[in-house]
Amino acid sequence: MQYTPVLPQNKRGSQRGRRSADPVRFVLIVGVLGALILTGAYFYVDALSRRSVAQAAPSEVTSSSFSVLNARRTPATLSTTSRVGTVRRALTSVAGRLPSGACLRVDWLGTTLSSVRGDVSLIPASASKITTAAVALEVLGAEYTFDTQVFADPISPTGVTQNLYVLGGGDPLLVTTNYTALERYPTINGTSLDTLVGSIANAGVRQISGSIVVIDSRYDQQRFVDQWPSSFYGVEAGPLGALMFNDVVITGESLKPDDPGLGAGQELAILLGQRGISVSSNPQRGTTVPTSATKIASITSAPLTAVLQEMLVNSDNNTAELLVKELGFVKKGTGSTSAGLEVINETVKAWGTAVPTVVDGSGLSSANSATCDFFMGILDRNKETFPSLLAIAGQTGTLKTSFNDSPVEDRLVAKTGTLTGVKALVGYLPLDSEEDVKFSLVINASGIDNQSSYRPIWNALGEALNRARATPRPEQLTP
């Protein structure tokens, strides 16, 4: 038998041999498959892209011209931060000038920028009138008025009447033109006594055969506040009553009478005499108007806001004290200082704030005390009303000679306060189309009421507050 021997084979060689067994066919198959795959992929991608474009068509994507952190995105925030910081830093210098017996509070844009012993009670002097004004506005109302009425017994055809009756209604601003011309701070928004006298003449009265009878029973007979130094009596305020003409100053007299009502009757007789109307006897007191008498004249004061403006701009002590009595008359039925103070305390307590020590309406007593925080609360409660009622720096009232030629002249408005060893300034710095800067400053220190002591502090405060105007606004931070 013949056989052929089997030799070992190279496996790699064997594999190469099979791949290359029919190269043409292999290439054709691969080419066809590749074409099919590419064609399918093309149609799939094309369809997908058409659907995506159709869905995206309604909206257009644009790129921002400025970065996410650019100042144009947050100008208001940056402005507020910058401005508050600038004013706060300036106030640090003011705080460094204050003696230990002083408090300072400054608020702006909802932030307390400075608070130096803001909760410490100090003597506020006439800054107390801020409290009187705030309570009067709330209790009496902005449109509240005071009426003064004149009645007469039957008038004969020749113009003779026996008595003239003048009923006081608590108006603190009954003044003549001649009197205001002599005042250090001329009365503003006064009730014209000249007009009232003219109305009496126009009623046909030519002679009063009896007396001018004054009736001022609306208020009590307490002419001064017990806590005042006697040196203040008739000088700084009073004597007080429901019928007062020209702050109880009598034409041609160097001293005020003890009784303001009789003083009003005396002054009225002089004014009537100047119009040719004679009065036979001295003025007398009465309690009620006889039913047989007829009203022949009356005059109404300006609204309460105007009366408050006189009190705050000129620091009118008589007006403040009569308002306290009026509060007592309206709310307690008793026109007394004590009744009025009860109303003030009750009203302030209802505000939810710490009640200050209030012993009068004018702030003449050094027994009054309040904190800068308390005044800030009042400023905030009355921010829509008070700015127009206060003295203007370098222009009016008790601020007429302060802040002259400073950056806050004709802008800063405030209530001042002055006693021996006391100086206060409470008010606002209005800004165009923005929230006012509110501030309260009370200083108790020996000699602080001297200009050389308080004015450097006031001027520094004004300069610091003015930084609120100078710092950048949102539009200035926008590229």
XYZ file of C-alpha atoms in Angstrom:
479
model
C 0.000 0.000 0.000
C 1.279 3.396 -0.888
C 0.506 6.448 1.172
C 1.303 10.075 1.149
C 2.799 11.444 4.341
C 0.991 14.441 6.084
C 3.310 17.354 6.781
C 2.682 20.023 9.564
C 0.931 23.217 8.229
C 1.632 26.875 9.119
C -1.668 28.180 10.520
C -0.939 31.809 9.788
C -0.142 31.005 6.285
C -3.299 29.051 5.999
C -5.388 32.088 7.145
C -3.796 34.410 4.668
C -4.521 31.929 2.046
C -8.263 31.934 2.661
C -8.610 35.794 2.624
C -6.906 36.040 -0.604
C -8.628 33.184 -2.110
C -11.046 35.574 -4.143
C -9.999 39.231 -3.669
C -12.313 40.774 -6.265
C -15.451 39.375 -4.774
C -14.371 40.478 -1.313
C -13.865 44.060 -2.395
C -17.244 44.220 -4.096
C -19.080 42.961 -1.038
C -17.379 45.413 1.287
C -18.089 48.321 -1.050
C -21.779 47.560 -1.360
C -22.218 47.231 2.399
C -20.405 50.542 3.028
C -22.554 52.352 0.522
C -25.723 51.069 2.140
C -24.571 52.156 5.600
C -23.574 55.655 4.463
C -26.839 56.146 2.592
C -28.927 55.195 5.644
C -26.913 57.441 7.901
C -27.367 60.366 5.531
C -31.148 60.107 5.464
C -31.350 59.656 9.247
C -29.254 62.708 10.014
C -31.079 64.796 7.436
C -34.473 63.967 8.897
C -33.305 64.651 12.419
C -31.827 68.005 11.496
C -35.013 69.094 9.720
C -37.106 68.300 12.776
C -34.706 70.163 15.100
C -34.658 73.253 12.919
C -38.436 73.314 12.703
C -38.813 73.140 16.467
C -36.227 75.843 17.136
C -37.487 78.306 14.558
C -39.786 80.410 16.829
C -36.969 81.489 19.188
C -33.736 83.240 18.476
C -30.641 82.921 20.586
C -28.498 86.023 20.904
C -25.317 86.495 22.803
C -24.933 89.176 25.564
C -22.702 92.129 24.819
C -21.492 92.180 28.405
C -20.375 89.582 30.903
C -22.471 88.120 33.680
C -20.518 90.139 36.275
C -20.687 93.412 34.357
C -21.887 96.455 36.433
C -24.748 96.997 33.986
C -26.509 94.004 35.489
C -26.532 95.453 39.074
C -26.150 99.266 38.974
C -28.766 99.911 41.674
C -27.174 97.465 44.078
C -23.702 98.805 43.453
C -24.911 102.402 43.798
C -26.648 101.754 47.113
C -23.646 99.950 48.532
C -21.270 102.672 47.387
C -23.367 105.570 48.615
C -24.222 104.087 51.996
C -20.585 103.236 52.566
C -19.417 106.725 51.651
C -21.841 108.460 54.008
C -21.148 105.974 56.794
C -17.408 106.610 56.593
C -17.958 110.379 56.688
C -20.177 110.030 59.762
C -17.397 108.216 61.593
C -15.524 111.510 61.651
C -18.575 113.300 63.074
C -18.960 110.695 65.801
C -15.379 111.321 66.824
C -16.201 114.969 67.532
C -19.056 114.231 69.936
C -18.657 114.659 73.691
C -19.713 111.814 75.958
C -23.047 113.504 76.683
C -24.315 113.283 73.131
C -26.324 110.964 70.915
C -26.440 110.690 67.131
C -28.596 108.630 64.803
C -28.594 108.793 60.998
C -30.843 106.630 58.791
C -30.990 106.402 55.008
C -32.234 103.923 52.418
C -33.587 101.678 55.142
C -30.224 101.469 56.883
C -28.893 102.970 60.097
C -25.665 104.621 58.988
C -24.657 105.867 62.420
C -25.855 105.232 65.944
C -23.855 106.764 68.764
C -25.542 106.210 72.125
C -28.837 106.297 70.265
C -30.719 104.803 73.200
C -29.381 107.207 75.841
C -31.900 109.748 77.193
C -30.747 113.358 77.043
C -32.279 116.814 77.460
C -33.596 117.741 73.992
C -34.593 121.385 74.618
C -36.860 122.706 71.837
C -36.406 119.555 69.772
C -39.252 118.366 72.028
C -41.583 120.326 69.773
C -41.132 117.481 67.276
C -43.058 115.281 69.707
C -45.754 117.902 70.286
C -46.234 118.320 66.543
C -46.430 114.591 65.853
C -49.051 113.995 68.543
C -51.094 117.049 67.516
C -51.193 115.842 63.919
C -52.399 112.416 64.951
C -54.937 113.516 67.549
C -56.296 116.742 66.033
C -55.691 116.158 62.329
C -53.910 118.212 59.688
C -56.975 120.362 58.881
C -57.845 121.271 62.462
C -58.452 124.998 63.055
C -59.021 127.464 65.910
C -61.918 129.931 65.955
C -62.111 133.311 67.701
C -65.592 134.825 67.903
C -66.913 138.281 68.778
C -70.446 138.936 70.031
C -72.223 142.210 70.836
C -75.231 143.353 72.776
C -77.925 144.903 70.577
C -76.453 147.684 68.443
C -78.353 150.961 68.224
C -78.940 152.747 64.922
C -76.053 155.050 65.794
C -73.700 152.126 66.354
C -73.702 152.047 70.148
C -73.566 148.708 71.977
C -73.185 148.112 75.668
C -70.666 145.273 75.708
C -68.504 143.416 73.247
C -67.797 139.763 74.079
C -64.672 138.043 72.786
C -64.678 134.243 73.004
C -61.218 132.710 72.833
C -60.749 129.451 70.961
C -57.108 128.751 71.750
C -55.639 130.319 68.605
C -51.959 130.939 69.426
C -51.274 133.045 66.333
C -53.608 136.042 66.574
C -51.273 138.886 65.591
C -51.239 142.309 63.985
C -49.003 143.312 61.102
C -47.266 145.911 63.277
C -46.391 143.290 65.885
C -44.876 140.765 63.469
C -42.658 143.510 62.044
C -40.990 143.803 65.452
C -40.449 140.089 66.119
C -37.031 138.466 65.993
C -38.650 135.612 64.083
C -41.709 137.133 62.388
C -44.805 134.983 62.815
C -45.653 132.949 59.734
C -49.174 131.749 58.947
C -50.611 134.076 61.585
C -54.306 134.807 62.088
C -54.884 138.468 61.239
C -56.057 140.441 64.229
C -56.310 143.445 61.902
C -58.910 141.565 59.858
C -60.918 140.722 62.979
C -60.944 144.371 64.069
C -62.051 145.364 60.584
C -64.959 142.909 60.775
C -66.113 144.478 64.052
C -66.075 147.916 62.451
C -67.915 146.602 59.407
C -70.649 145.262 61.694
C -71.592 148.881 62.452
C -70.135 149.245 65.943
C -69.076 152.839 66.667
C -69.092 152.961 70.441
C -68.927 150.454 73.302
C -70.626 152.098 76.247
C -69.648 149.333 78.629
C -66.659 147.019 78.341
C -64.936 144.461 76.240
C -65.730 141.209 78.036
C -63.179 138.446 77.502
C -64.062 134.763 77.849
C -61.172 132.302 77.843
C -62.636 129.434 79.848
C -61.611 126.889 77.214
C -58.306 126.507 79.062
C -57.350 126.577 82.719
C -55.761 129.524 84.507
C -52.271 128.022 84.811
C -50.155 130.646 83.067
C -46.771 128.909 83.230
C -45.425 125.375 83.547
C -44.287 124.595 87.084
C -40.966 123.091 85.967
C -39.822 126.269 84.233
C -37.321 128.631 85.838
C -39.119 131.802 86.897
C -36.742 133.748 84.660
C -38.577 132.220 81.678
C -41.969 133.607 82.738
C -43.260 136.086 80.191
C -39.885 136.079 78.421
C -39.575 132.668 76.811
C -43.290 131.882 77.026
C -46.561 132.892 78.638
C -48.616 133.947 80.303
C -50.774 131.266 78.689
C -54.500 131.369 77.989
C -57.188 130.532 75.455
C -57.334 134.183 74.325
C -53.966 135.730 73.474
C -53.237 138.646 71.139
C -49.707 139.433 69.940
C -48.160 136.982 72.427
C -49.689 139.124 75.203
C -47.632 142.161 74.178
C -49.609 145.385 74.684
C -48.973 148.344 72.407
C -47.011 150.999 74.285
C -46.376 148.768 77.331
C -42.956 147.418 78.333
C -44.303 144.570 80.473
C -46.840 141.869 79.724
C -49.963 141.709 81.907
C -50.420 138.752 84.236
C -53.767 137.871 82.646
C -53.529 137.181 78.885
C -57.294 137.455 78.421
C -57.524 140.922 79.948
C -54.424 141.810 77.958
C -56.250 140.798 74.776
C -59.176 143.026 75.757
C -56.822 145.927 76.408
C -55.063 145.490 73.061
C -58.384 145.167 71.234
C -59.570 148.466 72.747
C -56.413 150.160 71.420
C -56.923 148.697 67.945
C -60.599 149.696 67.881
C -59.652 153.208 69.005
C -57.342 153.473 66.005
C -60.465 152.964 63.863
C -62.501 155.549 65.718
C -64.423 153.089 67.907
C -64.415 154.148 71.566
C -64.588 151.869 74.605
C -65.849 153.434 77.820
C -64.543 151.012 80.475
C -61.612 148.685 81.074
C -61.930 145.097 79.878
C -63.718 142.628 82.130
C -63.742 138.875 82.522
C -66.765 136.758 81.684
C -67.664 133.079 81.718
C -70.329 132.762 79.039
C -71.797 134.756 76.194
C -75.306 136.094 77.042
C -78.068 134.641 74.913
C -79.132 138.188 74.027
C -75.798 138.883 72.317
C -75.326 138.380 68.590
C -72.209 137.171 66.812
C -70.890 140.013 64.699
C -67.430 138.782 63.736
C -65.198 135.734 63.789
C -61.913 134.577 62.375
C -60.500 131.107 61.799
C -56.861 130.148 61.963
C -54.917 128.479 59.210
C -55.023 124.644 59.244
C -53.018 122.863 61.911
C -50.127 122.053 59.561
C -49.584 125.795 59.042
C -49.739 126.418 62.789
C -47.194 123.643 63.310
C -44.939 125.197 60.698
C -44.815 128.422 62.732
C -44.092 126.439 65.876
C -41.300 124.370 64.304
C -39.664 126.986 62.066
C -39.601 129.769 64.673
C -39.553 127.509 67.755
C -42.722 129.208 69.006
C -43.043 128.288 72.680
C -46.506 129.757 73.221
C -47.901 127.779 70.301
C -46.421 124.552 71.653
C -47.898 125.075 75.107
C -51.354 126.031 73.845
C -51.368 122.915 71.654
C -50.775 120.809 74.758
C -53.771 122.440 76.452
C -55.861 121.922 73.301
C -54.989 118.223 73.290
C -56.267 118.013 76.859
C -59.447 119.920 75.978
C -60.250 117.730 72.957
C -59.386 114.314 74.392
C -59.894 114.751 78.140
C -62.422 117.581 78.322
C -59.977 119.708 80.311
C -57.816 122.368 78.698
C -54.847 121.984 80.982
C -51.173 121.186 80.607
C -51.469 118.073 82.751
C -54.383 116.715 80.705
C -52.540 117.422 77.472
C -49.414 115.660 78.708
C -51.533 112.600 79.451
C -52.663 112.600 75.833
C -49.077 112.887 74.617
C -47.909 109.995 76.784
C -50.835 107.779 75.789
C -50.361 108.512 72.098
C -46.625 107.860 72.131
C -47.140 104.646 74.079
C -49.616 103.472 71.435
C -46.880 103.875 68.833
C -45.043 101.056 70.541
C -41.963 103.105 71.330
C -40.286 103.929 74.607
C -42.109 106.909 76.120
C -39.818 109.902 76.710
C -40.079 112.154 79.742
C -42.341 115.040 78.713
C -43.208 117.821 81.165
C -44.150 120.552 78.670
C -44.799 121.016 74.970
C -42.044 123.493 74.192
C -38.965 121.834 75.669
C -38.168 124.787 77.931
C -37.840 122.532 80.954
C -34.604 120.650 81.530
C -36.732 117.885 83.081
C -37.658 116.710 79.578
C -35.641 113.834 78.160
C -35.630 111.744 74.994
C -33.316 109.552 72.925
C -32.033 109.995 69.402
C -33.674 106.662 68.572
C -37.034 108.069 69.701
C -36.689 111.132 67.499
C -35.732 108.922 64.564
C -38.984 107.027 65.002
C -40.979 110.270 64.874
C -39.087 111.450 61.785
C -39.885 108.196 60.039
C -43.578 108.266 61.006
C -43.949 111.804 59.659
C -41.551 111.705 56.707
C -44.274 112.765 54.267
C -45.358 115.810 56.305
C -42.531 117.128 58.460
C -39.903 118.160 55.857
C -42.061 121.054 54.626
C -42.792 122.235 58.187
C -39.216 122.691 59.411
C -36.739 125.562 59.276
C -34.527 125.653 56.167
C -30.761 125.875 56.598
C -29.472 129.395 55.983
C -32.943 130.632 55.019
C -35.686 130.591 57.649
C -36.432 130.631 61.359
C -33.931 129.292 63.845
C -31.682 128.013 61.030
C -31.499 131.313 59.164
C -27.930 131.991 60.281
C -26.733 128.371 60.276
C -25.103 126.406 57.428
C -24.620 129.576 55.393
C -22.390 129.002 52.347
C -22.332 125.268 53.077
C -23.319 122.494 50.641
C -26.548 121.899 52.589
C -27.686 125.535 52.665
C -31.255 125.883 51.398
C -31.603 122.077 51.532
C -31.257 120.718 55.050
C -34.404 121.152 57.176
C -34.527 120.650 60.926
C -35.863 121.527 64.356
C -33.271 123.067 66.592
C -33.031 122.936 70.366
C -31.177 125.265 72.706
C -30.842 125.575 76.462
C -27.819 126.337 78.576
C -25.563 123.330 78.002
C -27.927 121.819 75.426
C -27.924 121.845 71.637
C -30.058 119.683 69.358
C -30.686 119.279 65.640
C -33.346 116.883 64.358
C -34.506 116.692 60.762
C -33.922 115.694 57.160
C -31.641 116.268 54.207
C -33.967 115.993 51.195
C -32.541 114.468 48.008
C -33.926 114.808 44.490
C -36.290 111.925 43.698
C -34.867 109.830 46.523
C -35.470 109.040 50.167
C -34.487 111.839 52.538
C -31.586 111.292 54.896
C -32.959 111.414 58.462
C -30.854 112.510 61.411
C -31.150 113.278 65.124
C -28.370 114.882 67.130
C -28.676 115.889 70.788
C -25.723 117.200 72.783
C -25.617 117.858 76.526
C -22.305 119.427 77.513
C -21.088 122.516 79.272
C -20.768 125.418 76.846
C -22.158 123.474 73.884
C -24.783 126.180 73.293
C -21.980 128.560 72.258
C -21.591 128.861 68.490
C -17.885 128.109 68.671
C -18.708 124.749 70.266
C -21.690 123.401 68.357
C -21.259 124.855 64.878
C -18.138 122.837 63.979
C -20.102 119.685 64.834
C -23.173 120.819 62.922
C -21.102 121.747 59.888
C -19.285 118.410 59.957
C -22.640 116.633 60.110
C -23.919 118.657 57.160
C -20.815 117.806 55.124
C -21.189 114.111 55.921
C -24.880 114.032 55.043
C -24.171 115.790 51.776
C -22.097 112.782 50.672
C -25.419 111.110 49.956
C -25.934 113.606 47.167
C -22.386 113.347 45.801
C -22.054 109.554 45.690
C -22.818 107.681 42.427
C -26.315 106.860 41.315
C -27.280 103.728 39.338
C -27.123 105.479 35.965
C -23.610 106.685 36.727
C -22.465 103.113 37.274
C -23.858 101.929 33.934
C -21.181 101.550 31.209
